[in-house]
Amino acid sequence: MEDEYGEAIYREAADLEGSSEYTYAPDGTEPDDIIGEIEEIQEQIEKAEEREHPARTGRSKTGKTEKQIERDEKPSVERDQAKVRSLTREEKELFAPFIQNRRSREQLVKALDSISMAAYTGNLIITGEEGMDTLTLAKNIMREVRMMDSNFSGKVAKVSGQGLNEKDVAQTLEQLGSGALIIQKASGMSPQTAAMLHRQLQHERFGIIVVLEDTGKAIKKLFLGTPDLYGDFTARIDLEALSNDSLVAFGRQYAREKEFSIDNLGILALHTRIEELQTIDHVVTVMEVKQIVDEAIRHASRKTLAHFFDVLLAKRYDDEDMIILTEKDFAA
């Protein structure tokens, strides 16, 4: 299926290859399967996040005014109480890096279930800061749609908002009929291009999925300039960066799942590693924390003379007979 999908993207999108602004998204590799670990630590991460981001009310998907667009998208009490289906095993594997808490899982499920080949509805918004790999999420969602919807051809093209300004929007959408168009930095679209996109999505002569990708503030600005476009996008995922404390909590629990514990100096060292990776242009993910902990485990498992003396002096294991990861195991 993966090879077939990758070939379909390149083969069926060949008509657009003449444009340097278009690049095509091949079938990427599967994210590491950390589902077992992630499911076991959801509550701990959620509690840490709730301390920093108290729950707020939700928004109406159909509103188009500035007040409605600015309304917070977090679920209301009623939505929290509503039942949301569980992700399948395959979905958990595909989206593992993006489902770090309950809210992200619920958003993903609702987005997947809302996406539609009808051009005028079921299109997708993905927001996130620089370095949060929103493009990979968009590509993975298209892979899931390819497996679930036989009407989806597998054609996927991506273009920047500014690049689309120089294109014939109607022709572009028709060439991608039954496929998907990912518009990166969508706020780069001019008001004229955004308005044309909205008008073309009202036609019923073809089916398509359009994905808008940008930061939350930039997407809000786009819709304020072209409010009619807002109603065409009924699926949305807002990626949120976890705090350093939440990432440390993840690392600690992940280590426990591997039957390792982290002492106090080791926790400080892990926190330092995360802070060093956290920059304006890069947001640290749970996948990176997992890699840091895995490296520490490999270091701690090496058979060295120091390792022998730690065992001999009973410094190797904690009270639960778990191997202790120390500061030196987290040395970069």
mmCIF file of C-alpha atoms in Angstrom:
data_model
loop_
_atom_site.group_PDB
_atom_site.id
_atom_site.type_symbol
_atom_site.label_atom_id
_atom_site.label_comp_id
_atom_site.label_asym_id
_atom_site.label_seq_id
_atom_site.Cartn_x
_atom_site.Cartn_y
_atom_site.Cartn_z
ATOM 1 C CA MET A 1 0.000 0.000 0.000
ATOM 2 C CA GLU A 2 2.808 2.414 0.850
ATOM 3 C CA ASP A 3 4.615 1.931 -2.465
ATOM 4 C CA GLU A 4 1.352 2.151 -4.364
ATOM 5 C CA TYR A 5 0.446 5.389 -2.605
ATOM 6 C CA GLY A 6 3.839 6.938 -3.182
ATOM 7 C CA GLU A 7 3.721 6.046 -6.863
ATOM 8 C CA ALA A 8 0.200 7.427 -7.183
ATOM 9 C CA ILE A 9 1.279 10.823 -5.871
ATOM 10 C CA TYR A 10 4.069 11.179 -8.402
ATOM 11 C CA ARG A 11 2.280 9.510 -11.302
ATOM 12 C CA GLU A 12 -1.119 11.166 -11.087
ATOM 13 C CA ALA A 13 0.230 14.618 -10.274
ATOM 14 C CA ALA A 14 2.591 14.630 -13.250
ATOM 15 C CA ASP A 15 0.572 17.281 -15.078
ATOM 16 C CA LEU A 16 1.591 19.881 -12.503
ATOM 17 C CA GLU A 17 5.307 19.139 -12.571
ATOM 18 C CA GLY A 18 6.044 22.036 -14.878
ATOM 19 C CA SER A 19 5.616 24.474 -12.008
ATOM 20 C CA SER A 20 8.616 24.995 -9.758
ATOM 21 C CA GLU A 21 6.327 26.167 -6.958
ATOM 22 C CA TYR A 22 4.784 22.746 -6.602
ATOM 23 C CA THR A 23 6.450 19.869 -4.841
ATOM 24 C CA TYR A 24 4.869 16.520 -4.238
ATOM 25 C CA ALA A 25 4.549 14.718 -0.962
ATOM 26 C CA PRO A 26 5.682 11.073 -1.250
ATOM 27 C CA ASP A 27 4.589 8.468 1.207
ATOM 28 C CA GLY A 28 6.754 9.082 4.278
ATOM 29 C CA THR A 29 8.111 6.576 6.703
ATOM 30 C CA GLU A 30 6.022 5.463 9.648
ATOM 31 C CA PRO A 31 6.709 7.278 12.931
ATOM 32 C CA ASP A 32 8.283 5.130 15.606
ATOM 33 C CA ASP A 33 5.641 3.064 17.347
ATOM 34 C CA ILE A 34 5.509 4.434 20.886
ATOM 35 C CA ILE A 35 1.820 3.821 21.379
ATOM 36 C CA GLY A 36 2.184 1.568 24.389
ATOM 37 C CA GLU A 37 4.266 4.166 26.180
ATOM 38 C CA ILE A 38 2.157 7.179 25.195
ATOM 39 C CA GLU A 39 -1.170 5.676 26.279
ATOM 40 C CA GLU A 40 0.204 4.981 29.748
ATOM 41 C CA ILE A 41 1.373 8.550 30.402
ATOM 42 C CA GLN A 42 -1.515 10.590 29.024
ATOM 43 C CA GLU A 43 -2.914 11.536 32.423
ATOM 44 C CA GLN A 44 0.418 12.775 33.736
ATOM 45 C CA ILE A 45 1.028 15.010 30.729
ATOM 46 C CA GLU A 46 -2.561 16.286 30.736
ATOM 47 C CA LYS A 47 -2.350 17.336 34.382
ATOM 48 C CA ALA A 48 0.880 19.207 33.734
ATOM 49 C CA GLU A 49 -0.654 20.945 30.735
ATOM 50 C CA GLU A 50 -3.829 21.835 32.625
ATOM 51 C CA ARG A 51 -1.772 23.644 35.244
ATOM 52 C CA GLU A 52 -0.336 25.922 32.555
ATOM 53 C CA HIS A 53 -3.397 26.158 30.299
ATOM 54 C CA PRO A 54 -6.652 26.201 32.326
ATOM 55 C CA ALA A 55 -9.668 24.989 30.371
ATOM 56 C CA ARG A 56 -11.556 27.602 28.376
ATOM 57 C CA THR A 57 -14.783 27.577 26.405
ATOM 58 C CA GLY A 58 -14.999 26.347 22.822
ATOM 59 C CA ARG A 59 -15.917 28.082 19.585
ATOM 60 C CA SER A 60 -18.613 27.741 16.963
ATOM 61 C CA LYS A 61 -17.391 26.252 13.725
ATOM 62 C CA THR A 62 -19.958 28.179 11.679
ATOM 63 C CA GLY A 63 -19.237 31.700 13.023
ATOM 64 C CA LYS A 64 -17.472 34.143 10.745
ATOM 65 C CA THR A 65 -17.171 37.379 12.754
ATOM 66 C CA GLU A 66 -13.943 38.495 14.412
ATOM 67 C CA LYS A 67 -15.385 37.761 17.822
ATOM 68 C CA GLN A 68 -16.295 34.222 16.780
ATOM 69 C CA ILE A 69 -12.973 33.556 15.100
ATOM 70 C CA GLU A 70 -11.065 34.804 18.147
ATOM 71 C CA ARG A 71 -13.118 32.665 20.496
ATOM 72 C CA ASP A 72 -10.981 29.954 22.079
ATOM 73 C CA GLU A 73 -11.069 26.583 20.337
ATOM 74 C CA LYS A 74 -10.661 24.438 23.454
ATOM 75 C CA PRO A 75 -13.575 22.068 24.068
ATOM 76 C CA SER A 76 -16.538 23.289 26.120
ATOM 77 C CA VAL A 77 -17.922 21.254 29.025
ATOM 78 C CA GLU A 78 -20.605 19.861 26.736
ATOM 79 C CA ARG A 79 -18.059 18.755 24.159
ATOM 80 C CA ASP A 80 -15.873 17.229 26.850
ATOM 81 C CA GLN A 81 -18.805 15.144 27.946
ATOM 82 C CA ALA A 82 -19.624 14.027 24.420
ATOM 83 C CA LYS A 83 -18.272 10.662 23.453
ATOM 84 C CA VAL A 84 -15.410 10.643 20.974
ATOM 85 C CA ARG A 85 -14.463 7.402 19.293
ATOM 86 C CA SER A 86 -11.118 5.838 20.079
ATOM 87 C CA LEU A 87 -8.309 5.870 17.577
ATOM 88 C CA THR A 88 -7.624 2.583 15.853
ATOM 89 C CA ARG A 89 -4.316 0.830 16.383
ATOM 90 C CA GLU A 90 -3.188 1.908 12.907
ATOM 91 C CA GLU A 91 -4.177 5.523 13.577
ATOM 92 C CA LYS A 92 -2.272 5.528 16.864
ATOM 93 C CA GLU A 93 0.845 4.289 15.101
ATOM 94 C CA LEU A 94 0.542 6.807 12.280
ATOM 95 C CA PHE A 95 -0.150 9.818 14.504
ATOM 96 C CA ALA A 96 1.871 8.885 17.608
ATOM 97 C CA PRO A 97 3.973 12.087 17.691
ATOM 98 C CA PHE A 98 0.857 14.264 17.546
ATOM 99 C CA ILE A 99 -1.404 12.731 20.214
ATOM 100 C CA GLN A 100 0.326 13.685 23.444
ATOM 101 C CA ASN A 101 -2.819 14.491 25.436
ATOM 102 C CA ARG A 102 -6.577 13.994 25.469
ATOM 103 C CA ARG A 103 -7.364 17.230 23.665
ATOM 104 C CA SER A 104 -5.011 16.444 20.776
ATOM 105 C CA ARG A 105 -6.513 12.951 20.426
ATOM 106 C CA GLU A 106 -10.049 14.343 20.365
ATOM 107 C CA GLN A 107 -9.130 17.013 17.828
ATOM 108 C CA LEU A 108 -7.509 14.430 15.586
ATOM 109 C CA VAL A 109 -10.491 12.065 15.751
ATOM 110 C CA LYS A 110 -12.974 14.853 14.995
ATOM 111 C CA ALA A 111 -10.834 16.121 12.138
ATOM 112 C CA LEU A 112 -10.472 12.668 10.588
ATOM 113 C CA ASP A 113 -14.208 12.098 10.846
ATOM 114 C CA SER A 114 -15.017 15.555 9.419
ATOM 115 C CA ILE A 115 -12.801 15.496 6.334
ATOM 116 C CA SER A 116 -14.852 15.203 3.166
ATOM 117 C CA MET A 117 -14.247 14.973 -0.569
ATOM 118 C CA ALA A 118 -17.082 17.477 -1.066
ATOM 119 C CA ALA A 119 -15.164 20.605 -2.067
ATOM 120 C CA TYR A 120 -17.358 23.084 -0.172
ATOM 121 C CA THR A 121 -16.924 21.425 3.241
ATOM 122 C CA GLY A 122 -14.704 19.020 5.154
ATOM 123 C CA ASN A 123 -11.489 20.865 4.338
ATOM 124 C CA LEU A 124 -8.766 20.969 6.999
ATOM 125 C CA ILE A 125 -6.874 23.610 8.981
ATOM 126 C CA ILE A 126 -3.631 22.665 10.748
ATOM 127 C CA THR A 127 -1.956 25.256 12.955
ATOM 128 C CA GLY A 128 1.330 25.092 14.799
ATOM 129 C CA GLU A 129 4.461 27.085 15.491
ATOM 130 C CA GLU A 130 7.647 26.747 13.457
ATOM 131 C CA GLY A 131 9.326 23.388 13.961
ATOM 132 C CA MET A 132 6.178 21.490 14.941
ATOM 133 C CA ASP A 133 6.177 19.459 11.703
ATOM 134 C CA THR A 134 2.666 20.342 10.623
ATOM 135 C CA LEU A 135 3.478 19.189 7.079
ATOM 136 C CA THR A 136 4.158 15.634 8.242
ATOM 137 C CA LEU A 137 0.832 15.633 10.062
ATOM 138 C CA ALA A 138 -0.938 16.810 6.900
ATOM 139 C CA LYS A 139 0.736 14.110 4.813
ATOM 140 C CA ASN A 140 -0.122 11.417 7.345
ATOM 141 C CA ILE A 141 -3.749 12.520 7.379
ATOM 142 C CA MET A 142 -3.844 12.222 3.591
ATOM 143 C CA ARG A 143 -2.422 8.715 3.894
ATOM 144 C CA GLU A 144 -5.219 7.841 6.304
ATOM 145 C CA VAL A 145 -7.821 9.312 3.944
ATOM 146 C CA ARG A 146 -6.304 7.274 1.102
ATOM 147 C CA MET A 147 -6.841 4.082 3.086
ATOM 148 C CA MET A 148 -10.348 4.951 4.261
ATOM 149 C CA ASP A 149 -11.950 6.672 1.260
ATOM 150 C CA SER A 150 -11.948 4.925 -2.110
ATOM 151 C CA ASN A 151 -12.976 8.199 -3.774
ATOM 152 C CA PHE A 152 -9.635 9.761 -2.845
ATOM 153 C CA SER A 153 -7.189 9.310 -5.727
ATOM 154 C CA GLY A 154 -4.013 9.772 -3.707
ATOM 155 C CA LYS A 155 -2.887 12.841 -5.645
ATOM 156 C CA VAL A 156 -1.325 15.274 -3.184
ATOM 157 C CA ALA A 157 0.354 18.557 -4.092
ATOM 158 C CA LYS A 158 1.637 21.332 -1.897
ATOM 159 C CA VAL A 159 2.180 24.988 -2.636
ATOM 160 C CA SER A 160 2.817 28.094 -0.568
ATOM 161 C CA GLY A 161 0.125 30.718 -0.145
ATOM 162 C CA GLN A 162 2.258 33.198 -2.065
ATOM 163 C CA GLY A 163 2.907 30.634 -4.779
ATOM 164 C CA LEU A 164 -0.812 30.109 -5.235
ATOM 165 C CA ASN A 165 -1.206 33.845 -5.900
ATOM 166 C CA GLU A 166 0.603 33.297 -9.202
ATOM 167 C CA LYS A 167 -1.510 30.312 -10.225
ATOM 168 C CA ASP A 168 -4.891 29.825 -11.818
ATOM 169 C CA VAL A 169 -6.780 28.592 -8.741
ATOM 170 C CA ALA A 170 -9.608 27.028 -10.767
ATOM 171 C CA GLN A 171 -7.223 25.101 -13.010
ATOM 172 C CA THR A 172 -5.108 23.977 -10.063
ATOM 173 C CA LEU A 173 -8.075 22.521 -8.204
ATOM 174 C CA GLU A 174 -9.443 20.810 -11.306
ATOM 175 C CA GLN A 175 -6.095 19.158 -12.032
ATOM 176 C CA LEU A 176 -6.086 17.832 -8.478
ATOM 177 C CA GLY A 177 -9.692 16.631 -8.636
ATOM 178 C CA SER A 178 -10.302 13.712 -6.220
ATOM 179 C CA GLY A 179 -6.981 14.543 -4.584
ATOM 180 C CA ALA A 180 -5.652 17.064 -2.064
ATOM 181 C CA LEU A 181 -3.905 20.432 -2.063
ATOM 182 C CA ILE A 182 -1.783 21.439 0.945
ATOM 183 C CA ILE A 183 -1.285 25.210 1.145
ATOM 184 C CA GLN A 184 1.689 25.958 3.385
ATOM 185 C CA LYS A 185 1.915 29.373 5.061
ATOM 186 C CA ALA A 186 -1.628 29.882 3.840
ATOM 187 C CA SER A 187 -1.745 33.461 5.131
ATOM 188 C CA GLY A 188 0.488 34.353 2.179
ATOM 189 C CA MET A 189 -2.576 34.154 -0.064
ATOM 190 C CA SER A 190 -3.815 37.535 -1.191
ATOM 191 C CA PRO A 191 -7.449 38.452 -0.426
ATOM 192 C CA GLN A 192 -8.200 37.950 -4.129
ATOM 193 C CA THR A 193 -6.685 34.452 -4.161
ATOM 194 C CA ALA A 194 -8.467 33.473 -0.943
ATOM 195 C CA ALA A 195 -11.773 34.748 -2.340
ATOM 196 C CA MET A 196 -11.222 32.814 -5.580
ATOM 197 C CA LEU A 197 -10.412 29.676 -3.581
ATOM 198 C CA HIS A 198 -13.709 30.022 -1.735
ATOM 199 C CA ARG A 199 -15.672 30.486 -4.970
ATOM 200 C CA GLN A 200 -14.064 27.481 -6.629
ATOM 201 C CA LEU A 201 -14.755 25.275 -3.609
ATOM 202 C CA GLN A 202 -18.477 25.905 -4.045
ATOM 203 C CA HIS A 203 -18.541 24.022 -7.353
ATOM 204 C CA GLU A 204 -19.758 20.428 -7.356
ATOM 205 C CA ARG A 205 -18.023 19.314 -10.539
ATOM 206 C CA PHE A 206 -15.098 17.786 -8.644
ATOM 207 C CA GLY A 207 -14.152 16.615 -5.180
ATOM 208 C CA ILE A 208 -11.021 17.775 -3.385
ATOM 209 C CA ILE A 209 -9.516 18.214 0.079
ATOM 210 C CA VAL A 210 -7.725 21.488 0.792
ATOM 211 C CA VAL A 211 -5.403 21.778 3.797
ATOM 212 C CA LEU A 212 -4.406 25.206 5.122
ATOM 213 C CA GLU A 213 -1.192 25.182 7.182
ATOM 214 C CA ASP A 214 0.138 28.132 9.183
ATOM 215 C CA THR A 215 0.404 29.507 12.710
ATOM 216 C CA GLY A 216 -2.805 30.103 14.648
ATOM 217 C CA LYS A 217 -2.450 33.900 14.484
ATOM 218 C CA ALA A 218 -1.760 33.851 10.760
ATOM 219 C CA ILE A 219 -4.790 31.642 10.032
ATOM 220 C CA LYS A 220 -6.978 33.961 12.111
ATOM 221 C CA LYS A 221 -5.738 36.940 10.101
ATOM 222 C CA LEU A 222 -6.474 35.107 6.848
ATOM 223 C CA PHE A 223 -10.076 34.401 7.819
ATOM 224 C CA LEU A 224 -10.643 37.933 9.067
ATOM 225 C CA GLY A 225 -9.651 39.138 5.604
ATOM 226 C CA THR A 226 -11.782 36.509 3.824
ATOM 227 C CA PRO A 227 -14.530 35.416 6.252
ATOM 228 C CA ASP A 228 -16.481 33.456 3.598
ATOM 229 C CA LEU A 229 -13.581 31.007 3.324
ATOM 230 C CA TYR A 230 -13.944 30.104 6.993
ATOM 231 C CA GLY A 231 -17.081 28.025 6.437
ATOM 232 C CA ASP A 232 -15.332 25.742 3.926
ATOM 233 C CA PHE A 233 -12.943 24.435 6.594
ATOM 234 C CA THR A 234 -14.868 22.341 9.097
ATOM 235 C CA ALA A 235 -11.957 20.179 10.291
ATOM 236 C CA ARG A 236 -9.208 21.664 12.426
ATOM 237 C CA ILE A 237 -6.163 20.570 14.415
ATOM 238 C CA ASP A 238 -4.162 23.009 16.555
ATOM 239 C CA LEU A 239 -0.817 21.565 17.562
ATOM 240 C CA GLU A 240 0.389 22.783 20.950
ATOM 241 C CA ALA A 241 3.902 22.666 22.283
ATOM 242 C CA LEU A 242 4.310 20.846 25.589
ATOM 243 C CA SER A 243 6.032 22.689 28.428
ATOM 244 C CA ASN A 244 9.508 21.595 29.470
ATOM 245 C CA ASP A 245 8.086 20.227 32.725
ATOM 246 C CA SER A 246 5.547 18.156 30.793
ATOM 247 C CA LEU A 247 8.280 16.813 28.521
ATOM 248 C CA VAL A 248 10.376 15.856 31.549
ATOM 249 C CA ALA A 249 7.328 14.099 33.039
ATOM 250 C CA PHE A 250 6.971 12.204 29.776
ATOM 251 C CA GLY A 251 10.633 11.192 29.836
ATOM 252 C CA ARG A 252 10.441 10.031 33.421
ATOM 253 C CA GLN A 253 7.357 7.917 32.804
ATOM 254 C CA TYR A 254 8.740 6.550 29.542
ATOM 255 C CA ALA A 255 11.867 5.430 31.410
ATOM 256 C CA ARG A 256 9.696 3.667 34.011
ATOM 257 C CA GLU A 257 7.913 1.795 31.250
ATOM 258 C CA LYS A 258 11.343 0.542 30.207
ATOM 259 C CA GLU A 259 12.005 -0.455 33.851
ATOM 260 C CA PHE A 260 14.449 2.366 34.475
ATOM 261 C CA SER A 261 14.207 5.176 37.010
ATOM 262 C CA ILE A 262 15.880 8.607 36.902
ATOM 263 C CA ASP A 263 17.514 10.091 39.988
ATOM 264 C CA ASN A 264 17.305 13.781 40.898
ATOM 265 C CA LEU A 265 20.494 14.803 39.127
ATOM 266 C CA GLY A 266 19.402 12.783 36.110
ATOM 267 C CA ILE A 267 16.096 14.687 36.029
ATOM 268 C CA LEU A 268 18.003 17.984 36.073
ATOM 269 C CA ALA A 269 20.237 16.741 33.255
ATOM 270 C CA LEU A 270 17.197 15.703 31.193
ATOM 271 C CA HIS A 271 15.627 19.119 31.797
ATOM 272 C CA THR A 272 18.841 20.785 30.638
ATOM 273 C CA ARG A 273 18.956 18.691 27.447
ATOM 274 C CA ILE A 274 15.392 19.694 26.622
ATOM 275 C CA GLU A 275 16.080 23.389 27.296
ATOM 276 C CA GLU A 276 19.106 23.273 24.983
ATOM 277 C CA LEU A 277 16.999 21.833 22.159
ATOM 278 C CA GLN A 278 14.152 24.308 22.700
ATOM 279 C CA THR A 279 14.729 27.311 20.391
ATOM 280 C CA ILE A 280 12.706 29.957 18.599
ATOM 281 C CA ASP A 281 12.808 27.868 15.431
ATOM 282 C CA HIS A 282 12.419 24.440 16.991
ATOM 283 C CA VAL A 283 9.835 22.996 19.369
ATOM 284 C CA VAL A 284 10.891 19.861 21.246
ATOM 285 C CA THR A 285 8.541 16.909 20.775
ATOM 286 C CA VAL A 286 7.928 13.754 22.791
ATOM 287 C CA MET A 287 9.711 11.804 20.071
ATOM 288 C CA GLU A 288 12.918 13.708 20.789
ATOM 289 C CA VAL A 289 12.536 13.152 24.536
ATOM 290 C CA LYS A 290 12.063 9.451 23.853
ATOM 291 C CA GLN A 291 15.307 9.454 21.860
ATOM 292 C CA ILE A 292 17.169 11.213 24.701
ATOM 293 C CA VAL A 293 15.938 8.653 27.230
ATOM 294 C CA ASP A 294 16.774 5.763 24.890
ATOM 295 C CA GLU A 295 20.316 7.135 24.557
ATOM 296 C CA ALA A 296 20.592 7.356 28.353
ATOM 297 C CA ILE A 297 19.386 3.758 28.688
ATOM 298 C CA ARG A 298 21.973 2.569 26.155
ATOM 299 C CA HIS A 299 24.690 4.445 28.044
ATOM 300 C CA ALA A 300 23.586 2.997 31.371
ATOM 301 C CA SER A 301 23.512 -0.523 29.930
ATOM 302 C CA ARG A 302 27.122 -0.544 28.788
ATOM 303 C CA LYS A 303 29.264 -3.081 30.597
ATOM 304 C CA THR A 304 32.034 -0.928 32.068
ATOM 305 C CA LEU A 305 34.171 -1.078 35.180
ATOM 306 C CA ALA A 306 32.068 1.712 36.709
ATOM 307 C CA HIS A 307 28.983 -0.337 35.940
ATOM 308 C CA PHE A 308 30.510 -3.320 37.785
ATOM 309 C CA PHE A 309 31.289 -1.265 40.900
ATOM 310 C CA ASP A 310 27.808 0.304 40.897
ATOM 311 C CA VAL A 311 26.317 -3.183 40.994
ATOM 312 C CA LEU A 312 28.779 -4.298 43.640
ATOM 313 C CA LEU A 313 28.035 -1.298 45.850
ATOM 314 C CA ALA A 314 24.268 -1.588 45.322
ATOM 315 C CA LYS A 315 24.129 1.822 43.629
ATOM 316 C CA ARG A 316 22.755 0.417 40.410
ATOM 317 C CA TYR A 317 19.146 -0.244 41.413
ATOM 318 C CA ASP A 318 16.459 1.700 43.275
ATOM 319 C CA ASP A 319 14.022 0.338 45.865
ATOM 320 C CA GLU A 320 11.825 -1.041 43.087
ATOM 321 C CA ASP A 321 14.747 -2.906 41.523
ATOM 322 C CA MET A 322 14.781 -0.539 38.554
ATOM 323 C CA ILE A 323 18.075 0.473 36.995
ATOM 324 C CA ILE A 324 18.856 4.080 37.883
ATOM 325 C CA LEU A 325 19.664 6.592 35.144
ATOM 326 C CA THR A 326 22.046 9.233 36.449
ATOM 327 C CA GLU A 327 23.365 12.592 35.326
ATOM 328 C CA LYS A 328 26.244 11.060 33.379
ATOM 329 C CA ASP A 329 23.831 8.924 31.356
ATOM 330 C CA PHE A 330 22.220 12.090 29.973
ATOM 331 C CA ALA A 331 25.491 13.771 29.007
ATOM 332 C CA ALA A 332 25.134 14.974 25.409
#
